[in-house]
């Protein structure tokens, strides 16, 4: 398999992403109007998609506003998971956050999302707080994680 190419999100991707979201995020799926709003949020919002042979295999994005950037979302389609694409997307988003001048990248992750917690934990993110029962339905806690970037904090 050739390596997927990472490029900026385009409006022609939005219908595809909204369809993928349902399988990837279930109750938390973003609709197509939500994706349009995210795209309209540029340049503060900065999204990337991974394309292979014309197919979207993954995507992710950040919000950059001053010292702190936020990871808005990140996902790899089920058939491409476990091959390093999530890590590649995260590396690219960290690089873009650093380029914006941010000193930290924050994210929220469901406490029951083992794959995502492993991805973040092995990429230098640390849990800084817990939002109890943040995700509904299901009463699932949100872990707030932070990675220092772009400076000397390590
Ligand atoms: C989280 C997600 C983006 C990881 O994408 P991926 O392309 O499979 O990730 P990678 O192949 O780069 O693997 C990254 C790390 O996650 C770990 N991982 C991947 N799938 C895993 C699983 N099912 N269970 C446990 N760990 C897993 C890998 O072991 C790897 O860690 P390692 O390098 O230390 O071994 C992907 O599972 C996904 O899209 N999930 C659904 C959407 C989602 O939950 N997004 C995160 C929202 S906070």
Coordinates of N, CA and C and ligand atoms in Angstrom, one line a residue:
X1 N 0.8 -1.2 0.0 CA 0.0 0.0 0.0 C 0.9 1.2 0.0
X2 N 0.5 2.2 -0.8 CA 1.3 3.5 -0.8 C 0.9 4.3 0.4
X3 N 1.9 5.1 0.8 CA 1.6 5.9 2.0 C 0.5 7.0 1.7
X4 N -0.5 7.2 2.6 CA -1.5 8.2 2.3 C -0.8 9.6 2.3
X5 N -1.4 10.5 1.5 CA -0.9 11.9 1.4 C -1.7 12.7 2.3
X6 N -1.1 13.6 3.1 CA -1.8 14.5 4.0 C -1.9 15.8 3.2
X7 N -3.2 16.3 3.2 CA -3.4 17.7 2.6 C -4.5 18.4 3.4
X8 N -4.6 19.7 3.2 CA -5.6 20.5 3.9 C -7.0 20.0 3.5
X9 N -8.0 20.1 4.5 CA -9.4 19.8 4.2 C -10.0 20.7 3.2
X10 N -10.8 20.2 2.3 CA -11.5 21.0 1.3 C -13.0 20.7 1.4
X11 N -13.8 21.7 0.8 CA -15.2 21.6 1.0 C -15.8 20.3 0.4
X12 N -15.1 19.8 -0.7 CA -15.6 18.6 -1.3 C -15.4 17.3 -0.5
X13 N -14.7 17.4 0.7 CA -14.5 16.3 1.6 C -15.6 16.2 2.6
X14 N -16.4 17.3 2.8 CA -17.3 17.4 3.9 C -18.4 16.3 4.0
X15 N -19.0 16.0 2.8 CA -20.0 15.0 2.8 C -19.4 13.6 3.2
X16 N -18.3 13.3 2.7 CA -17.6 12.1 3.1 C -17.3 12.0 4.6
X17 N -16.8 13.1 5.1 CA -16.4 13.1 6.5 C -17.7 12.9 7.4
X18 N -18.8 13.6 7.0 CA -20.0 13.4 7.8 C -20.5 12.0 7.8
X19 N -20.3 11.3 6.7 CA -20.7 9.9 6.6 C -19.8 9.0 7.4
X20 N -18.5 9.3 7.4 CA -17.5 8.5 8.2 C -17.7 8.7 9.7
X21 N -18.1 9.9 10.1 CA -18.2 10.2 11.5 C -19.2 9.2 12.2
X22 N -20.2 8.8 11.6 CA -21.2 8.0 12.3 C -20.6 6.7 12.7
X23 N -19.8 6.0 11.9 CA -19.1 4.8 12.2 C -18.0 5.0 13.2
X24 N -17.3 6.2 13.2 CA -16.2 6.5 14.0 C -16.5 7.0 15.4
X25 N -17.6 7.8 15.4 CA -17.9 8.5 16.7 C -19.3 8.3 17.3
X26 N -20.1 7.5 16.6 CA -21.5 7.1 17.0 C -22.2 8.4 17.6
X27 N -22.5 8.4 18.9 CA -23.4 9.5 19.4 C -22.7 10.8 19.3
X28 N -21.4 10.9 19.1 CA -20.7 12.2 19.1 C -20.4 12.6 17.6
X29 N -21.0 11.9 16.7 CA -20.7 12.2 15.3 C -21.0 13.7 14.9
X30 N -20.1 14.3 14.1 CA -20.4 15.6 13.6 C -21.2 15.5 12.3
X31 N -22.2 16.4 12.2 CA -23.0 16.4 11.0 C -22.3 17.2 9.9
X32 N -22.9 17.2 8.7 CA -22.3 18.0 7.6 C -22.3 19.5 7.9
X33 N -23.4 20.0 8.4 CA -23.4 21.4 8.8 C -22.3 21.8 9.8
X34 N -22.1 20.9 10.7 CA -21.0 21.1 11.7 C -19.7 21.2 10.9
X35 N -19.5 20.3 10.0 CA -18.2 20.3 9.2 C -18.1 21.6 8.4
X36 N -19.2 22.1 7.8 CA -19.1 23.4 7.1 C -18.7 24.5 8.0
X37 N -19.3 24.5 9.3 CA -18.9 25.5 10.2 C -17.4 25.4 10.6
X38 N -16.9 24.2 10.7 CA -15.5 24.1 11.0 C -14.6 24.6 9.9
X39 N -15.0 24.3 8.7 CA -14.3 24.8 7.5 C -14.3 26.3 7.5
X40 N -15.5 26.9 7.8 CA -15.6 28.3 7.8 C -14.8 29.0 8.9
X41 N -14.4 28.2 9.8 CA -13.6 28.7 11.0 C -12.1 28.9 10.6
X42 N -11.7 28.6 9.4 CA -10.3 28.9 9.0 C -10.0 30.4 9.1
X43 N -8.8 30.8 9.4 CA -7.6 30.0 9.6 C -7.5 29.6 11.1
X44 N -8.4 30.0 12.0 CA -8.2 29.6 13.3 C -8.4 28.1 13.5
X45 N -9.3 27.5 12.7 CA -9.4 26.1 12.6 C -8.5 25.6 11.4
X46 N -7.8 24.5 11.7 CA -6.9 24.0 10.7 C -7.0 22.5 10.6
X47 N -7.6 22.0 9.5 CA -7.9 20.5 9.4 C -7.0 19.9 8.3
X48 N -6.7 18.7 8.5 CA -5.9 17.9 7.5 C -6.6 16.6 7.2
X49 N -6.6 16.1 6.0 CA -7.1 14.8 5.6 C -6.0 14.0 5.0
X50 N -6.1 12.6 5.2 CA -5.2 11.7 4.7 C -5.9 11.0 3.5
X51 N -5.3 11.1 2.3 CA -5.9 10.5 1.1 C -5.0 9.4 0.5
X52 N -5.6 8.3 0.2 CA -4.9 7.3 -0.6 C -5.8 6.8 -1.7
X53 N -5.3 6.9 -2.9 CA -6.1 6.4 -4.1 C -7.5 7.1 -4.1
X54 N -7.5 8.4 -3.8 CA -8.7 9.1 -3.9 C -9.7 8.9 -2.7
X55 N -9.3 8.1 -1.8 CA -10.2 7.8 -0.6 C -9.7 8.5 0.6
X56 N -10.6 9.0 1.4 CA -10.2 9.6 2.7 C -10.0 8.4 3.7
X57 N -8.7 8.3 4.2 CA -8.4 7.3 5.2 C -8.3 7.8 6.6
X58 N -8.2 9.1 6.7 CA -8.1 9.7 8.1 C -8.2 11.2 8.0
X59 N -8.4 11.8 9.2 CA -8.5 13.3 9.2 C -8.3 13.7 10.7
X60 N -8.0 15.0 10.8 CA -7.9 15.6 12.1 C -7.8 17.1 12.0
X61 N -8.0 17.8 13.1 CA -7.9 19.2 13.1 C -7.6 19.8 14.5
X62 N -7.1 21.1 14.4 CA -6.8 21.8 15.6 C -7.5 23.2 15.5
X63 N -7.7 23.8 16.7 CA -8.1 25.2 16.8 C -6.9 25.9 17.4
X64 N -6.4 27.0 16.7 CA -5.2 27.7 17.2 C -5.6 29.1 17.5
X65 N -5.4 29.5 18.8 CA -5.7 30.8 19.2 C -4.8 31.2 20.3
X66 N -3.7 31.8 20.0 CA -2.8 32.3 21.0 C -1.9 31.2 21.5
X67 N -1.7 31.2 22.9 CA -0.7 30.3 23.5 C -1.1 28.8 23.5
X68 N -2.4 28.6 23.4 CA -2.9 27.2 23.6 C -3.7 26.8 22.3
X69 N -3.4 25.6 21.8 CA -4.1 25.1 20.7 C -4.9 23.9 21.2
X70 N -6.1 23.6 20.6 CA -6.9 22.5 21.0 C -7.0 21.5 19.8
X71 N -6.9 20.2 20.2 CA -7.2 19.2 19.2 C -8.7 19.0 19.1
X72 N -9.2 19.3 17.9 CA -10.7 19.3 17.7 C -11.2 17.9 17.5
X73 N -10.5 17.1 16.7 CA -10.8 15.7 16.4 C -9.7 15.1 15.7
X74 N -9.7 13.7 15.7 CA -8.7 13.0 14.9 C -9.3 11.6 14.7
X75 N -9.1 11.0 13.5 CA -9.7 9.7 13.3 C -9.0 9.0 12.1
X76 N -9.0 7.7 12.1 CA -8.6 6.9 11.0 C -9.8 5.9 10.7
X77 N -10.1 5.7 9.4 CA -11.2 4.9 9.1 C -10.9 3.4 9.6
X78 N -11.9 2.7 10.0 CA -11.6 1.4 10.6 C -10.7 0.5 9.8
X79 N -10.8 0.4 8.5 CA -10.0 -0.5 7.7 C -8.5 -0.1 7.6
X80 N -8.2 1.2 8.0 CA -6.8 1.6 8.0 C -6.2 1.8 9.4
X81 N -7.0 1.4 10.4 CA -6.4 1.6 11.8 C -5.3 0.6 12.1
X82 N -4.5 1.1 13.0 CA -3.4 0.2 13.5 C -2.2 0.1 12.6
X83 N -2.1 1.1 11.6 CA -1.0 1.1 10.7 C -0.1 2.4 10.8
X84 N -0.4 3.1 11.9 CA 0.5 4.3 12.1 C -0.1 5.6 11.5
X85 N -1.3 5.6 10.9 CA -1.8 6.8 10.3 C -2.3 7.8 11.4
X86 N -2.9 7.3 12.5 CA -3.3 8.2 13.6 C -2.1 8.9 14.1
X87 N -1.0 8.2 14.3 CA 0.2 8.9 14.8 C 0.7 9.9 13.8
X88 N 0.7 9.6 12.5 CA 1.1 10.5 11.5 C 0.3 11.8 11.5
X89 N -1.0 11.6 11.6 CA -1.9 12.8 11.6 C -1.7 13.6 12.9
X90 N -1.5 12.9 14.0 CA -1.2 13.7 15.2 C 0.1 14.5 15.1
X91 N 1.1 13.8 14.6 CA 2.4 14.5 14.4 C 2.2 15.8 13.6
X92 N 1.5 15.6 12.5 CA 1.2 16.8 11.6 C 0.5 17.9 12.3
X93 N -0.5 17.5 13.1 CA -1.3 18.6 13.8 C -0.4 19.2 14.9
X94 N 0.4 18.5 15.6 CA 1.4 19.0 16.6 C 2.3 20.0 15.8
X95 N 2.8 19.6 14.7 CA 3.7 20.5 13.9 C 2.9 21.8 13.5
X96 N 1.7 21.7 13.1 CA 0.9 22.9 12.7 C 0.6 23.8 13.9
X97 N 0.4 23.1 15.1 CA 0.1 23.9 16.3 C 1.4 24.7 16.7
X98 N 2.5 24.0 16.6 CA 3.8 24.6 16.9 C 4.0 25.8 16.0
X99 N 3.7 25.6 14.7 CA 3.9 26.6 13.7 C 3.1 27.9 14.0
X100 N 2.0 27.7 14.7 CA 1.1 28.8 15.0 C 1.6 29.6 16.2
X101 N 2.6 29.1 16.9 CA 3.2 29.7 18.0 C 2.6 29.3 19.3
X102 N 1.7 28.3 19.3 CA 1.2 27.8 20.6 C 2.2 27.1 21.4
X103 N 2.1 27.2 22.7 CA 3.0 26.5 23.6 C 2.5 25.2 24.2
X104 N 1.2 25.0 24.0 CA 0.6 23.7 24.5 C -0.5 23.3 23.6
X105 N -0.7 22.0 23.5 CA -1.9 21.4 22.7 C -2.7 20.6 23.7
X106 N -4.0 21.0 23.8 CA -4.9 20.4 24.7 C -5.9 19.5 23.9
X107 N -6.5 18.5 24.6 CA -7.5 17.7 24.0 C -8.4 17.0 25.1
X108 N -9.5 16.6 24.7 CA -10.4 15.8 25.5 C -10.6 14.4 24.9
X109 N -10.5 13.4 25.7 CA -10.7 12.1 25.2 C -11.6 11.3 26.2
X110 N -12.5 10.5 25.6 CA -13.4 9.6 26.4 C -12.5 8.6 27.2
X111 N -12.8 8.5 28.5 CA -12.0 7.6 29.4 C -12.1 6.2 28.9
X112 N -13.1 5.8 28.1 CA -13.2 4.4 27.7 C -12.5 4.2 26.3
X113 N -11.8 5.2 25.7 CA -11.3 5.1 24.4 C -9.8 4.7 24.5
X114 N -9.6 3.4 24.6 CA -8.2 2.9 24.9 C -7.2 3.2 23.7
X115 N -7.7 3.1 22.5 CA -6.8 3.3 21.4 C -6.3 4.8 21.4
X116 N -7.2 5.7 21.6 CA -6.9 7.1 21.6 C -6.0 7.5 22.8
X117 N -6.3 6.9 23.9 CA -5.5 7.2 25.1 C -4.0 6.7 24.9
X118 N -3.9 5.6 24.2 CA -2.6 5.1 24.0 C -1.8 6.0 23.0
X119 N -2.6 6.4 21.9 CA -2.0 7.3 20.9 C -1.5 8.5 21.6
X120 N -2.3 9.1 22.4 CA -1.9 10.4 23.1 C -0.8 10.2 24.1
X121 N -1.0 9.1 24.9 CA 0.0 8.9 26.0 C 1.4 8.6 25.5
X122 N 1.5 7.9 24.4 CA 2.8 7.6 23.8 C 3.3 8.8 23.0
X123 N 2.6 9.9 22.9 CA 3.0 11.0 22.1 C 3.2 12.2 23.1
X124 N 3.4 12.0 24.3 CA 3.8 13.1 25.3 C 2.6 13.8 25.9
X125 N 1.4 13.4 25.7 CA 0.3 14.0 26.4 C 0.1 13.5 27.8
X126 N -0.2 14.4 28.7 CA -0.5 14.0 30.1 C -1.9 14.4 30.5
X127 N -2.5 13.6 31.4 CA -3.8 13.9 31.9 C -3.7 15.1 32.9
X128 N -4.4 16.2 32.7 CA -4.3 17.3 33.6 C -5.6 17.5 34.4
X129 N -6.7 16.9 33.9 CA -8.0 17.0 34.7 C -9.0 16.0 34.2
X130 N -10.0 15.8 34.9 CA -11.1 14.8 34.5 C -12.4 15.5 34.6
X131 N -13.2 15.5 33.6 CA -14.6 16.0 33.6 C -15.5 14.9 33.8
X132 N -16.1 14.8 34.9 CA -16.9 13.6 35.3 C -18.2 13.6 34.4
X133 N -18.5 12.4 33.9 CA -19.8 12.2 33.2 C -20.0 13.2 32.1
X134 N -18.9 13.6 31.4 CA -18.9 14.6 30.4 C -19.7 14.1 29.2
X135 N -19.5 12.9 28.8 CA -20.1 12.3 27.6 C -21.4 11.6 27.9
X136 N -22.4 12.1 27.3 CA -23.8 11.5 27.4 C -24.3 11.1 26.1
X137 N -25.1 10.0 26.0 CA -25.4 9.2 27.1 C -24.3 8.3 27.5
X138 N -24.4 7.7 28.7 CA -23.3 6.7 29.1 C -22.5 7.1 30.3
X139 N -22.7 8.4 30.7 CA -21.9 8.9 31.9 C -20.4 8.6 31.8
X140 N -19.8 8.8 30.6 CA -18.4 8.6 30.4 C -17.6 9.8 30.8
X141 N -16.6 9.7 31.6 CA -15.7 10.8 31.9 C -14.9 11.3 30.7
X142 N -14.6 12.5 30.7 CA -13.6 13.1 29.7 C -12.3 13.3 30.4
X143 N -11.2 12.8 29.8 CA -9.9 13.1 30.3 C -9.4 14.3 29.5
X144 N -8.9 15.4 30.2 CA -8.3 16.5 29.6 C -6.8 16.3 29.6
X145 N -6.2 16.3 28.4 CA -4.8 16.0 28.3 C -4.1 17.2 27.6
X146 N -2.8 17.3 28.0 CA -2.0 18.4 27.5 C -0.6 18.0 27.1
X147 N -0.1 18.6 26.0 CA 1.3 18.3 25.6 C 1.9 19.7 25.5
X148 N 3.0 19.9 26.1 CA 3.8 21.1 25.9 C 4.5 21.0 24.5
X149 N 4.4 22.1 23.7 CA 5.0 22.1 22.4 C 5.8 23.4 22.2
X150 N 6.7 23.3 21.2 CA 7.3 24.5 20.7 C 8.2 25.2 21.6
X151 N 8.3 24.8 22.9 CA 9.2 25.6 23.8 C 10.2 24.7 24.4
X152 N 10.6 25.0 25.6 CA 11.6 24.2 26.3 C 11.0 23.4 27.4
X153 N 9.7 23.2 27.5 CA 9.1 22.5 28.6 C 9.2 21.0 28.4
X154 N 9.5 20.5 27.2 CA 9.7 19.1 27.0 C 8.4 18.3 26.7
Ligands
LIG1 C1 -7.6 6.7 17.9 C2 -7.3 6.4 16.4 C3 -7.3 7.8 15.7 C4 -6.0 5.8 16.2 O1 -5.7 5.7 14.8 P1 -4.7 4.6 14.2 O2 -4.5 5.0 12.8 O3 -5.3 3.2 14.5 O4 -3.5 4.8 15.1 P2 -2.0 4.3 14.9 O5 -2.0 3.0 14.0 O6 -1.1 5.4 14.6 O7 -1.7 3.8 16.4 C5 -1.4 4.7 17.4 C6 -1.4 4.0 18.8 O8 -2.7 3.6 19.1 C7 -2.6 2.2 19.5 N1 -3.9 1.6 19.1 C8 -4.4 1.6 17.8 N2 -5.5 0.9 17.9 C9 -5.7 0.4 19.1 C10 -6.7 -0.4 19.8 N3 -7.7 -0.9 19.1 N4 -6.5 -0.6 21.1 C11 -5.4 -0.2 21.8 N5 -4.5 0.6 21.2 C12 -4.6 0.9 19.9 C13 -1.5 1.6 18.7 O9 -1.0 0.5 19.4 C14 -0.5 2.8 18.7 O10 0.3 2.8 19.8 P3 1.8 2.2 19.7 O11 2.4 2.9 18.5 O12 2.4 2.6 21.0 O13 1.6 0.7 19.5 C15 -8.4 5.5 15.8 O14 -8.5 4.3 16.6 C16 -9.8 6.1 15.6 O15 -10.0 6.8 14.6 N6 -10.7 5.8 16.5 C17 -12.1 6.3 16.3 C18 -12.2 7.8 16.4 C19 -11.6 8.3 17.8 O16 -11.8 7.7 18.8 N7 -10.7 9.3 17.7 C20 -10.1 9.9 18.9 C21 -11.1 10.9 19.5 S1 -10.4 11.6 21.0

